[in-house]
Short mmCIF file of N, CA and C and ligand atoms in Angstrom, two decimals:
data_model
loop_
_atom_site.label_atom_id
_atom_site.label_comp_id
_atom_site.label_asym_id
_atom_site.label_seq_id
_atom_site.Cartn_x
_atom_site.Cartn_y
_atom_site.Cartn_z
N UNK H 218 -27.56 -26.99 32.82
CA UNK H 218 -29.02 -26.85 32.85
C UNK H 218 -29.65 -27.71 31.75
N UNK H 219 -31.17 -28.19 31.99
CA UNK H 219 -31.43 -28.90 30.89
C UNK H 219 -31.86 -28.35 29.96
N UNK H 220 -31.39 -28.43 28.49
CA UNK H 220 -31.75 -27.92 27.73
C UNK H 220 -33.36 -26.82 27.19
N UNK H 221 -34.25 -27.79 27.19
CA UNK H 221 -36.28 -27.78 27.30
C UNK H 221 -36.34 -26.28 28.14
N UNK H 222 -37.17 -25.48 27.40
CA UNK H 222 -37.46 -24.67 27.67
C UNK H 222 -39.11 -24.55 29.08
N UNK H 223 -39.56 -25.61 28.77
CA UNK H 223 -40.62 -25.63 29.61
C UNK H 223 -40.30 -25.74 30.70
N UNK H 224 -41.67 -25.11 31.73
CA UNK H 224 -41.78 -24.24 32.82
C UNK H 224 -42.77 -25.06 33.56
N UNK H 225 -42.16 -25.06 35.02
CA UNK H 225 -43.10 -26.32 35.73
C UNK H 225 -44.03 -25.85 35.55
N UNK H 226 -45.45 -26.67 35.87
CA UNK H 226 -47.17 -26.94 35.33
C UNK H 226 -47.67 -26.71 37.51
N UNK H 227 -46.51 -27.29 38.32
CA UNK H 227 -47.25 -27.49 39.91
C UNK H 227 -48.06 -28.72 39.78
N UNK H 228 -48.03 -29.47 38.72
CA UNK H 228 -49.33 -30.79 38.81
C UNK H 228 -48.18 -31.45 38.55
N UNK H 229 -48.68 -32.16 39.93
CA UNK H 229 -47.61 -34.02 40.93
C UNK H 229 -47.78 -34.96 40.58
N UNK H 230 -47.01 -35.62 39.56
CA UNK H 230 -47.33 -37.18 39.19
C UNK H 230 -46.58 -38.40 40.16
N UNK H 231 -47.85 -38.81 40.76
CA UNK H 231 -47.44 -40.13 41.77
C UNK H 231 -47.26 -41.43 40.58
N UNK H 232 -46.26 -42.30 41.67
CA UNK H 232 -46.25 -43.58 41.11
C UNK H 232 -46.51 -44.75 42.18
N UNK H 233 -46.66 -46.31 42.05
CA UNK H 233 -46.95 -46.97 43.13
C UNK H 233 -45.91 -47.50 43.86
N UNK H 234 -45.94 -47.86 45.47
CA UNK H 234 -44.95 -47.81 46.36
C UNK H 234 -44.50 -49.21 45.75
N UNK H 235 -44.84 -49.68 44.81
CA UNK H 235 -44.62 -51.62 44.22
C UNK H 235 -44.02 -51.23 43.19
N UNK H 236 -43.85 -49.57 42.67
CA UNK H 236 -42.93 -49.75 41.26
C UNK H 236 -41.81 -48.77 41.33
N UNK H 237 -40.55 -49.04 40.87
CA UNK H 237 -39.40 -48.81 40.37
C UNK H 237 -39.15 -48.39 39.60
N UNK H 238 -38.51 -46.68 39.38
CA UNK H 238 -38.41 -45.96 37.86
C UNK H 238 -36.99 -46.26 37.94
N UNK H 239 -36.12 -46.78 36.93
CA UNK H 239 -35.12 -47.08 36.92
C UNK H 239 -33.94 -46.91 35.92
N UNK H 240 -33.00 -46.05 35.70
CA UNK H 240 -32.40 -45.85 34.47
C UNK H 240 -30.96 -45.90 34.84
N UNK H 241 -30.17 -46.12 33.94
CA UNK H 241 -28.62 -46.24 33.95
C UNK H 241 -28.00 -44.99 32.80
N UNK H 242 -27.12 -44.40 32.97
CA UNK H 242 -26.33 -44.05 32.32
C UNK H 242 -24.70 -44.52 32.25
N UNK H 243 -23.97 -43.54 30.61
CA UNK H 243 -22.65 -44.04 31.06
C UNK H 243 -22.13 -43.00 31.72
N UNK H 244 -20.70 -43.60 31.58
CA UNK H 244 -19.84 -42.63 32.63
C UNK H 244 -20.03 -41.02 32.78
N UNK H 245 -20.94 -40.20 31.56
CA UNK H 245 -20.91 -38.99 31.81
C UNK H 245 -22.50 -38.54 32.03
N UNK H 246 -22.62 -39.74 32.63
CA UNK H 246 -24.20 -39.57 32.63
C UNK H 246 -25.62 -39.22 31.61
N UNK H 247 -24.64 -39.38 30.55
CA UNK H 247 -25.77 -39.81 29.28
C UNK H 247 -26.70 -40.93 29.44
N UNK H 248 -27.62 -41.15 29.09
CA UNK H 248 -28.79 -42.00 29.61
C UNK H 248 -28.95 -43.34 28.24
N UNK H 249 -28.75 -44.19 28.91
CA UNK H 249 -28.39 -45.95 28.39
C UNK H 249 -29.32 -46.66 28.21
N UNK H 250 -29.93 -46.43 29.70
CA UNK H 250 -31.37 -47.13 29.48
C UNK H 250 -32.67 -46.38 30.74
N UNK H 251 -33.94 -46.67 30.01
CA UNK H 251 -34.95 -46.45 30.98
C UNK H 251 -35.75 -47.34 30.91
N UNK H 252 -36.76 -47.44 32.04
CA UNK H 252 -38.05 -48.65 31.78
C UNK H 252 -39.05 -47.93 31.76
N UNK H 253 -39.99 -48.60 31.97
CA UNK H 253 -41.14 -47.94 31.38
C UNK H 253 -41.71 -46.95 32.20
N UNK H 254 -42.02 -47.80 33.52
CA UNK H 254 -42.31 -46.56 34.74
C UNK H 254 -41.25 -44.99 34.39
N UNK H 255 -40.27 -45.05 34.34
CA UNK H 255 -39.45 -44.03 34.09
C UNK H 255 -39.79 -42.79 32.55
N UNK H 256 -40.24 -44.35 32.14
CA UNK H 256 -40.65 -43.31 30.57
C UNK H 256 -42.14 -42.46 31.25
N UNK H 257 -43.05 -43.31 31.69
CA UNK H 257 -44.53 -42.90 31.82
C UNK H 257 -44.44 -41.44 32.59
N UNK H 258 -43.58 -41.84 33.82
CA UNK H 258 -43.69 -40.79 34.21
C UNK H 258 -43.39 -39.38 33.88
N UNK H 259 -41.99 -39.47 33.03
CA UNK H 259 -41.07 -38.61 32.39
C UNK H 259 -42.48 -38.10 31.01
N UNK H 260 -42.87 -38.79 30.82
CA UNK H 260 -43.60 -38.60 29.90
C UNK H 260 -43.07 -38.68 28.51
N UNK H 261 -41.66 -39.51 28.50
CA UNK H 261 -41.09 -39.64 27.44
C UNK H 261 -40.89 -41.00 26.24
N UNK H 262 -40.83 -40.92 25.16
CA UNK H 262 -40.94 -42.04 24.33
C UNK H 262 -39.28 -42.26 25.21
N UNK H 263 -38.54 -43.84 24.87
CA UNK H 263 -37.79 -44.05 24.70
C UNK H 263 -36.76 -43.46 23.72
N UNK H 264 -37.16 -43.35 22.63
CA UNK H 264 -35.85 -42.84 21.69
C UNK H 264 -35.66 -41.00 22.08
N UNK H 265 -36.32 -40.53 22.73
CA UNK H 265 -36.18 -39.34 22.72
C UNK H 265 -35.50 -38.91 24.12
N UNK H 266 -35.00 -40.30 24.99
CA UNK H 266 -34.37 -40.42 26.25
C UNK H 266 -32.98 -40.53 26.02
N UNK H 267 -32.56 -42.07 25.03
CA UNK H 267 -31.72 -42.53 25.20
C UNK H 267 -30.37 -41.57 24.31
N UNK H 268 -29.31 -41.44 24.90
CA UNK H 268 -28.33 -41.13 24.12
C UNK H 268 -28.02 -39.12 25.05
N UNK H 269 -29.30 -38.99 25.71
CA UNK H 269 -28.97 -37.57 26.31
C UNK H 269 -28.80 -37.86 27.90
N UNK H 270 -28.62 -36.10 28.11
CA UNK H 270 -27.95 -36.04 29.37
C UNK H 270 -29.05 -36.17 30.42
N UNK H 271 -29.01 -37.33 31.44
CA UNK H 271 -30.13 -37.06 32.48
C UNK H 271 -30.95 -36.03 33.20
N UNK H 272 -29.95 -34.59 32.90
CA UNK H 272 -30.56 -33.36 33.59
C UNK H 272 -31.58 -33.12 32.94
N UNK H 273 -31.98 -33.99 31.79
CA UNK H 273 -33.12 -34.43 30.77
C UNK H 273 -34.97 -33.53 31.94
N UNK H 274 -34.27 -34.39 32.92
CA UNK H 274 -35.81 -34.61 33.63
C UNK H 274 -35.33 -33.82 34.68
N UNK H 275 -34.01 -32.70 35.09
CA UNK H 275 -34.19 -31.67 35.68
C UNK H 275 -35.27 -30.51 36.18
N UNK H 276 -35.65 -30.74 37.48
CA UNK H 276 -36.62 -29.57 38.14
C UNK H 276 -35.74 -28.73 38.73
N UNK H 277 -36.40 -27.34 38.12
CA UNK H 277 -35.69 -26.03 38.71
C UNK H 277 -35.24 -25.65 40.32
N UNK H 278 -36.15 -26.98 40.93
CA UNK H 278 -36.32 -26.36 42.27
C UNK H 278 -35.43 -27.29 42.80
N UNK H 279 -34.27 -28.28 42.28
CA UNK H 279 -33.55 -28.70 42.73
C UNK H 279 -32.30 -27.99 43.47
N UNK H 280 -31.79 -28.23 44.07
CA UNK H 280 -30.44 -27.38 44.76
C UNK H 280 -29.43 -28.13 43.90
N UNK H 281 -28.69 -26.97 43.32
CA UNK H 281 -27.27 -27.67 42.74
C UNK H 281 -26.09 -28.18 43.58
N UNK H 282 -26.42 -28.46 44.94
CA UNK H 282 -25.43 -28.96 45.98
C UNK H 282 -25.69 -29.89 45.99
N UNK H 283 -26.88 -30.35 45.36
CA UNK H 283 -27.48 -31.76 45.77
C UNK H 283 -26.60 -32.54 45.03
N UNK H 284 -26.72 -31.64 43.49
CA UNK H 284 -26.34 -33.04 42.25
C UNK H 284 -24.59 -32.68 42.16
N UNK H 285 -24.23 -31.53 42.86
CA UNK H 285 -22.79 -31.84 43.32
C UNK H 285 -22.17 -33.01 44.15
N UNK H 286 -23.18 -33.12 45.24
CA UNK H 286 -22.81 -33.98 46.41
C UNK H 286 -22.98 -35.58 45.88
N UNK H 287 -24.09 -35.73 44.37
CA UNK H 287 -24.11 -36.74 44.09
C UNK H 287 -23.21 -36.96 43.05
N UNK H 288 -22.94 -36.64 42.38
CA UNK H 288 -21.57 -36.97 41.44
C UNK H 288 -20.17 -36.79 42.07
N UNK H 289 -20.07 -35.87 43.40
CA UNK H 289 -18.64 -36.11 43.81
C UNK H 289 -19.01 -37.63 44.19
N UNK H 290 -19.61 -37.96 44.79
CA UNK H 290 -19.97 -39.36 45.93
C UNK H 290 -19.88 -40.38 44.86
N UNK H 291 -20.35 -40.33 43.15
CA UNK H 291 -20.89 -41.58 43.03
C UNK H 291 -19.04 -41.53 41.95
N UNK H 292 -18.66 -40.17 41.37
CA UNK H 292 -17.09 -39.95 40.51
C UNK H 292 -16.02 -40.87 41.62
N UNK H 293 -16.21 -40.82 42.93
CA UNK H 293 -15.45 -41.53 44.05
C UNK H 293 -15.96 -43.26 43.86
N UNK H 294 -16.68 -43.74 43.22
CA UNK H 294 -16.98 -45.20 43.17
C UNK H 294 -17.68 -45.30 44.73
N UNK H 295 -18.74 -44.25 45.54
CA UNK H 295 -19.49 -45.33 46.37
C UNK H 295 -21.23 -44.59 45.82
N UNK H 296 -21.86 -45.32 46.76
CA UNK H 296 -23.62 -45.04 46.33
C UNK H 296 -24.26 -44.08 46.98
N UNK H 297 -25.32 -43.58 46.41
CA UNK H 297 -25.55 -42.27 47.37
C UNK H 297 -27.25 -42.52 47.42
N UNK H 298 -27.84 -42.29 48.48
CA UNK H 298 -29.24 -41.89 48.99
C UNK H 298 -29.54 -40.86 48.24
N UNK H 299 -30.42 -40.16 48.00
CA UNK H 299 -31.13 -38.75 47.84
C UNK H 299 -32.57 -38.64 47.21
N UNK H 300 -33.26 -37.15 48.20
CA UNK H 300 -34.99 -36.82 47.52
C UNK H 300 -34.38 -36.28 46.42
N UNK H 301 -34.96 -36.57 45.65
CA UNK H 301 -34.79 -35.56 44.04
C UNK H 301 -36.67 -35.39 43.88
N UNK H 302 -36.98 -33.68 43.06
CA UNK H 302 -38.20 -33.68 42.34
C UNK H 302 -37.79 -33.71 41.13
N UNK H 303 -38.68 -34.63 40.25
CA UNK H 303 -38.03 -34.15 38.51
C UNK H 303 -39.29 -33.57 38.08
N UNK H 304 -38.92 -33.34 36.55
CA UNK H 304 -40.14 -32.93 35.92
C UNK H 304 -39.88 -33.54 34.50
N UNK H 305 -41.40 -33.56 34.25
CA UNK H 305 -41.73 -34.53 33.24
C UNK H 305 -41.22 -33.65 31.95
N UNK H 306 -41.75 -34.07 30.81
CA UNK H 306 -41.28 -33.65 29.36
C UNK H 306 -42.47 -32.47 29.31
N UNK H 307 -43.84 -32.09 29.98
CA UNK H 307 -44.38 -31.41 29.73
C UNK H 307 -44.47 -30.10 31.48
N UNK H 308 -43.88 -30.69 31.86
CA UNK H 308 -43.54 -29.45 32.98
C UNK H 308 -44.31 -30.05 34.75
N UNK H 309 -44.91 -31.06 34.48
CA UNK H 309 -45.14 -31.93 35.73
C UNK H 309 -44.03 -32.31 36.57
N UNK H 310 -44.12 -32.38 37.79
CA UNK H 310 -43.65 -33.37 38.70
C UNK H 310 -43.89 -34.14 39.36
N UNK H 311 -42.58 -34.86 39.77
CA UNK H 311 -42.94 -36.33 40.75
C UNK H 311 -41.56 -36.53 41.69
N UNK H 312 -41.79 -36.48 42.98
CA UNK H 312 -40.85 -36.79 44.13
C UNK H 312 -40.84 -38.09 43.98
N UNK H 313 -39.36 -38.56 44.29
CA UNK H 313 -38.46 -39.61 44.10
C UNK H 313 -37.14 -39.65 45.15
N UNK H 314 -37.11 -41.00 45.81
CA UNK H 314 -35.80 -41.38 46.80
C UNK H 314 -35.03 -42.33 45.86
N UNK H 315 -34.49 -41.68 45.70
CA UNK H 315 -33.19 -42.63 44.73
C UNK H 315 -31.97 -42.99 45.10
N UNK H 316 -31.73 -44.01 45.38
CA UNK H 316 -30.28 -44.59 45.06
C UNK H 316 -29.71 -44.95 43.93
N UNK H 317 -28.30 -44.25 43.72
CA UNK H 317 -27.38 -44.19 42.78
C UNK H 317 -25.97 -44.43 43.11
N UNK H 318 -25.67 -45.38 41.82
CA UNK H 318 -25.12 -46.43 42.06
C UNK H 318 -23.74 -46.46 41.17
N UNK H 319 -22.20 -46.37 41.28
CA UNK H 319 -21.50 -46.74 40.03
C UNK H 319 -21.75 -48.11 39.68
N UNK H 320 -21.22 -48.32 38.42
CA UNK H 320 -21.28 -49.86 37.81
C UNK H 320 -19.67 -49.95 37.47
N UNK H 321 -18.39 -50.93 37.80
CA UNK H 321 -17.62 -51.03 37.21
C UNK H 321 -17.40 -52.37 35.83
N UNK H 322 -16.29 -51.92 35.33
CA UNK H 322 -15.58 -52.52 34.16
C UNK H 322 -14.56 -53.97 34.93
N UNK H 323 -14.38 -54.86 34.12
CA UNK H 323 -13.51 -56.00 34.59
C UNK H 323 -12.06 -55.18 35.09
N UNK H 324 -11.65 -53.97 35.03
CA UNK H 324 -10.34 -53.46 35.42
C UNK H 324 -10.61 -52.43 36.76
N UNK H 325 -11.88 -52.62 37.22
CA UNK H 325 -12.47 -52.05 38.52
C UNK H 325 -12.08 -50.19 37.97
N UNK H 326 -12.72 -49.91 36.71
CA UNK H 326 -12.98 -48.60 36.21
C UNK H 326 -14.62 -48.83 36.20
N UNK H 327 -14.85 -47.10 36.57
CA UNK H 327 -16.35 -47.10 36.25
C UNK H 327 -16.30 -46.59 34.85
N UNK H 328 -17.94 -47.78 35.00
CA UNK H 328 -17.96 -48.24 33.21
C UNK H 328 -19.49 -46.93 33.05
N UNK H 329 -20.15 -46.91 34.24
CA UNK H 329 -21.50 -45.69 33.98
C UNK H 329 -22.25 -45.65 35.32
N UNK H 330 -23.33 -45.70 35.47
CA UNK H 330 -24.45 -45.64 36.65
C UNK H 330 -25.45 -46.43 36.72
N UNK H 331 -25.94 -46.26 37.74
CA UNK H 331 -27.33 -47.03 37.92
C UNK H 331 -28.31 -46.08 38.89
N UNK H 332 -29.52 -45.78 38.82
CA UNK H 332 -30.25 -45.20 39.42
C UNK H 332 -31.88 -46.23 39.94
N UNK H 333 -32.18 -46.46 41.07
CA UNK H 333 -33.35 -47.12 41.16
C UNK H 333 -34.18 -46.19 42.24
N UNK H 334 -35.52 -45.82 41.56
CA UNK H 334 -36.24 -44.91 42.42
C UNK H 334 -37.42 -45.26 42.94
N UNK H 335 -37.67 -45.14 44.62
CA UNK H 335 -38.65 -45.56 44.96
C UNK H 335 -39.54 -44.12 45.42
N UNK H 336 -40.94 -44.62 45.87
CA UNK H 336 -41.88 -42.97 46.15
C UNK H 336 -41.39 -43.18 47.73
N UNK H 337 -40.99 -41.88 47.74
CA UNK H 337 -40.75 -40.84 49.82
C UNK H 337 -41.89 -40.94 50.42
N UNK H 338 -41.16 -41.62 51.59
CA UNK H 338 -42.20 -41.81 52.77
C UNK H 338 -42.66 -40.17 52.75
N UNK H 339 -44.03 -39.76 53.33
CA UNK H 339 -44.22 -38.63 53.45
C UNK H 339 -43.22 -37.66 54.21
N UNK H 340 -43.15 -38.21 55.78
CA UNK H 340 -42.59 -37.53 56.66
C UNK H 340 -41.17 -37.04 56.40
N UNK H 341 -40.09 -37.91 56.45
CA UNK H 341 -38.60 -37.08 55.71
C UNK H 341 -38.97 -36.45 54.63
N UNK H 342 -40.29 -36.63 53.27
CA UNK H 342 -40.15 -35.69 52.07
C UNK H 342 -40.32 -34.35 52.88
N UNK H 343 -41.08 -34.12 53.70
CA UNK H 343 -41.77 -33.01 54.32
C UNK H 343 -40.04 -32.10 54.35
N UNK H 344 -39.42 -32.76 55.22
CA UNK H 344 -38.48 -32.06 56.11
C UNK H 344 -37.41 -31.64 54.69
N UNK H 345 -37.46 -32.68 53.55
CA UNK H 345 -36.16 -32.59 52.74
C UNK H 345 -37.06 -31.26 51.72
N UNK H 346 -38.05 -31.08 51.81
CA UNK H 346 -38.40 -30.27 51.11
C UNK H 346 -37.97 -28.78 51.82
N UNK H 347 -38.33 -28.63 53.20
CA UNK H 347 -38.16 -27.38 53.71
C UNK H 347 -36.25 -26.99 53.87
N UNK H 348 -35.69 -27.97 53.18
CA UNK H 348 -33.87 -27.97 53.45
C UNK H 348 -34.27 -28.13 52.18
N UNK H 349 -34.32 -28.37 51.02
CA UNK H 349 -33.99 -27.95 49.44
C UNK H 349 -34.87 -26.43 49.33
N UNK H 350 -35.79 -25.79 49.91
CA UNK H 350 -36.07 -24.49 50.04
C UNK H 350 -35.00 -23.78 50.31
N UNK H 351 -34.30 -23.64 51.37
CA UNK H 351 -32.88 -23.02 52.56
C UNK H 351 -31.84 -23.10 51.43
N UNK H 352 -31.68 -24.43 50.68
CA UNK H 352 -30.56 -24.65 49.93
C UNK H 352 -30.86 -23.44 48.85
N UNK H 353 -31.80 -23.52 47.82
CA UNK H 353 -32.32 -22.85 46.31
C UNK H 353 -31.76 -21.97 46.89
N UNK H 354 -32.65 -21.20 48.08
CA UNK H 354 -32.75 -19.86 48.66
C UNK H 354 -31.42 -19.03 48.72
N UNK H 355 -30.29 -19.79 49.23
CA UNK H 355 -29.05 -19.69 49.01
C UNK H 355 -28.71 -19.37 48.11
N UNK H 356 -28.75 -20.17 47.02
CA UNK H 356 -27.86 -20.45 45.54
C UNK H 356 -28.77 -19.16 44.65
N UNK H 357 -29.78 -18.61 45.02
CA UNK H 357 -30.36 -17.75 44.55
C UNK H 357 -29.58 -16.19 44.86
N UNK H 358 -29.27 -16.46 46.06
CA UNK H 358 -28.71 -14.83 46.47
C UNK H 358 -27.43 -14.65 46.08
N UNK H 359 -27.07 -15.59 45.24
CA UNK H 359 -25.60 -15.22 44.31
C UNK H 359 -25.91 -15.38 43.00
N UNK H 360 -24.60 -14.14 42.21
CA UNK H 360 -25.44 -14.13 40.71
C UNK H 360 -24.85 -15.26 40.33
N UNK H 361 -23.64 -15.68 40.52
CA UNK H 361 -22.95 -16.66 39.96
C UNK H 361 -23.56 -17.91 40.05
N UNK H 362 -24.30 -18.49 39.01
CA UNK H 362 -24.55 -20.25 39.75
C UNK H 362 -23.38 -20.76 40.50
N UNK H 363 -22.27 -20.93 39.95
CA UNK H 363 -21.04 -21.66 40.75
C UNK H 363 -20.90 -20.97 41.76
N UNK H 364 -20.91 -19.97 42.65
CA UNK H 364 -20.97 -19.02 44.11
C UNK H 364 -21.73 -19.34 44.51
N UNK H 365 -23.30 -20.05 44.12
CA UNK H 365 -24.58 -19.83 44.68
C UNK H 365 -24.30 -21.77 44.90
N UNK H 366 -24.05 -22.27 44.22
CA UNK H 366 -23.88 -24.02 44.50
C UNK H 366 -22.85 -23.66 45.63
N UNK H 367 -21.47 -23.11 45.63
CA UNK H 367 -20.31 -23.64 46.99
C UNK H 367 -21.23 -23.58 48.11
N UNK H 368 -21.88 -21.86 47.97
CA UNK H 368 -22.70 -21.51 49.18
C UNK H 368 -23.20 -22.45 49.72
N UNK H 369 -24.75 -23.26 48.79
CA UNK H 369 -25.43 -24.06 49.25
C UNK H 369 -25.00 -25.05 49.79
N UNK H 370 -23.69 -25.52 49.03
CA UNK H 370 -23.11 -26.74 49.42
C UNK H 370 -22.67 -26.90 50.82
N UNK H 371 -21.80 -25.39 51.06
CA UNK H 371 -21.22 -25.24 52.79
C UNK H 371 -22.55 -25.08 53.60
N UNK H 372 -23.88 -24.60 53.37
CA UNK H 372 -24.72 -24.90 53.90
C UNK H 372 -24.84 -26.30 54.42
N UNK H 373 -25.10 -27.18 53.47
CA UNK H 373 -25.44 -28.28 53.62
C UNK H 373 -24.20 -28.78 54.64
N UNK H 374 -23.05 -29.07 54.26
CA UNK H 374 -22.05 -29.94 55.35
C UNK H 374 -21.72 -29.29 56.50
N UNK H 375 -22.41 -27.79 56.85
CA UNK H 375 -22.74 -27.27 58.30
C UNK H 375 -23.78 -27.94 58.98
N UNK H 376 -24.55 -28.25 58.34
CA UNK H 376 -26.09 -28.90 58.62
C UNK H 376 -24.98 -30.10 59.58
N UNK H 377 -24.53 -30.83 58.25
CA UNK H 377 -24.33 -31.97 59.12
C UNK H 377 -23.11 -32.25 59.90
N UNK H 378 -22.45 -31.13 59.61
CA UNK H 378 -21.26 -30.78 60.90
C UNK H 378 -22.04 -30.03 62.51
N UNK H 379 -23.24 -29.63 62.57
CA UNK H 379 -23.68 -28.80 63.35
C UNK H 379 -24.22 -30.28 64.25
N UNK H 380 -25.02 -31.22 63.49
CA UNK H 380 -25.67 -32.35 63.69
C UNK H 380 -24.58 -33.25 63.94
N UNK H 381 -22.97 -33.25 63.61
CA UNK H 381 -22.23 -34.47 64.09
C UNK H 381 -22.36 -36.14 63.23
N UNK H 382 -23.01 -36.06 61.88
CA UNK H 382 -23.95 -36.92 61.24
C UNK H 382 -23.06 -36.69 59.82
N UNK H 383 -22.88 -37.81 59.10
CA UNK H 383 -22.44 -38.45 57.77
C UNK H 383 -23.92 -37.57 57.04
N UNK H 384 -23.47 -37.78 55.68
CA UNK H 384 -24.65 -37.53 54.92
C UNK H 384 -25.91 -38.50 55.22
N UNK H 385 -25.19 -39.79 54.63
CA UNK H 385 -26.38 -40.95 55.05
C UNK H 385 -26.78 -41.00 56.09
N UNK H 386 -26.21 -40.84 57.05
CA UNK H 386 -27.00 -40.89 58.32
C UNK H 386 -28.01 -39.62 58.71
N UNK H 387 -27.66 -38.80 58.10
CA UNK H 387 -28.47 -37.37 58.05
C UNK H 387 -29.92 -37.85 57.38
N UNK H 388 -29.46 -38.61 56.06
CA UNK H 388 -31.03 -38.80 55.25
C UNK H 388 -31.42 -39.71 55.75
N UNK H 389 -31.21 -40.59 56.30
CA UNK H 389 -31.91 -42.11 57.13
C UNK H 389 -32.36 -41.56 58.44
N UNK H 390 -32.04 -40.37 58.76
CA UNK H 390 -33.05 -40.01 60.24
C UNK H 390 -33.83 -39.18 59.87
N UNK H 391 -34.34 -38.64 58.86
CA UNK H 391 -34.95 -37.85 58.76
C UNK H 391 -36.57 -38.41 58.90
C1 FMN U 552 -27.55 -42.58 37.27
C2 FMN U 552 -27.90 -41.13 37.38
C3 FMN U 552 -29.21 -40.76 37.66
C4 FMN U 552 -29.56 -39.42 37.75
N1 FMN U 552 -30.87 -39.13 37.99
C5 FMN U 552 -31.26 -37.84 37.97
C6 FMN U 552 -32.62 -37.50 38.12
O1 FMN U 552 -33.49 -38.36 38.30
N2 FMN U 552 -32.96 -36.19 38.07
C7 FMN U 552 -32.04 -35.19 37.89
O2 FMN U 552 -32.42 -34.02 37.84
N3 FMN U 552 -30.72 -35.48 37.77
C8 FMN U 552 -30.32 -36.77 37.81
N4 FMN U 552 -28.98 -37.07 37.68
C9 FMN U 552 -28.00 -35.95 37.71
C10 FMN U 552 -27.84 -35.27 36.37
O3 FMN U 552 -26.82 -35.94 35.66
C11 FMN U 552 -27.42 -33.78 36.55
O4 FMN U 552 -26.25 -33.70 37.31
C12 FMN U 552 -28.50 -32.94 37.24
O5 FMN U 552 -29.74 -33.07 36.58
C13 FMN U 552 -28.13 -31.47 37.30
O6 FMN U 552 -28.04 -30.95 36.02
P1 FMN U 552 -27.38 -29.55 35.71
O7 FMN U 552 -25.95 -29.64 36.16
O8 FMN U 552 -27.52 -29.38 34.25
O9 FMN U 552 -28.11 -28.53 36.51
C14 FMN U 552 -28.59 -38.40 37.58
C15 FMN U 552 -27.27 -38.77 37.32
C16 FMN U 552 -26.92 -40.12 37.23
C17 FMN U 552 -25.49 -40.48 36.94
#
């Protein structure tokens, strides 16, 4: 969990469909670098980014199957699609489609990450919102976080065992 005690605000910070919030971490997902869009939005200086853990800009209302499904996918060396909401340093949010990315080392070891985020077409945010509801909803009715993530998680790869559909192909039709 991320450390910050603050409590979402419900006030949505947009960014423009021409800009790119973009940050890298290393291998354990400590945070390397951000740009500026990333700071503005986050609402964070730079030095108070770099050197911590990305769950930095963790929103509560994320499903922990999500950021399972993205670190098994990206710990395996391939790239992953996904809606993420974050929240800023003062309890705002902002919806984000991100692709994430490993980076390797000259010995084809991953050396850290790459993340580049663009703003969600409306229509799939719509739908990925009412399936990260179903997911929480899940992970809520167990006390255990780790019981309440498998749950959500077998949720999720029923979804797309029920549908016959890869992950990616699940989020590209939406
Ligand atoms: C390159 C990269 C980018 C990430 N971007 C985000 C992000 O924008 N928001 C987020 O909540 N987690 C992001 N994560 C995942 C976090 O590392 C973390 O798994 C997640 O916030 C869940 O935190 P928790 O396990 O403390 O609940 C990113 C991870 C990597 C490697």
């Amino acid at each position: 969990m991320a450390v910050s005690n603050v409590q979402p605000t419900g006030i949505e910070r947009t960014f423009g469909e021409d800009e790119i919030i973009i940050s890298k971490t290393d291998s354990t997902g400590k945070l390397t670098y951000a740009n500026n869009i990333f700071l503005d939005l986050a609402q964070y200086d730079e030095d108070e980014v770099l050197g911590q853990q990305h769950n930095l800009v963790r929103h509560p209302d994320m499903p922990r199957a999500v950021f399972k499904l993205l670190w098994d996918t990206i710990q395996a060396g391939e790239e992953i699609f996904a809606y993420v909401i974050n929240m800023s340093k003062v309890g705002d949010h902002y919806w984000v489609f991100a692709h994430v990315t490993p980076s390797f080392d000259a010995n084809g070891n991953i050396s850290g990450f790459h993340s580049n985020r663009r703003v969600p077409e409306p229509g799939p945010l719509a739908k990925v919102k009412d399936l990260y509801k179903s997911l929480l909803a899940e992970e809520k009715r167990h006390t255990s976080p780790k019981d309440g993530m498998e749950a959500s998680h077998k949720m999720l790869i029923d979804i797309l065992t029920e549908n016959d559909v890869t992950y990616d192909e699940f989020i590209f039709s939406l």
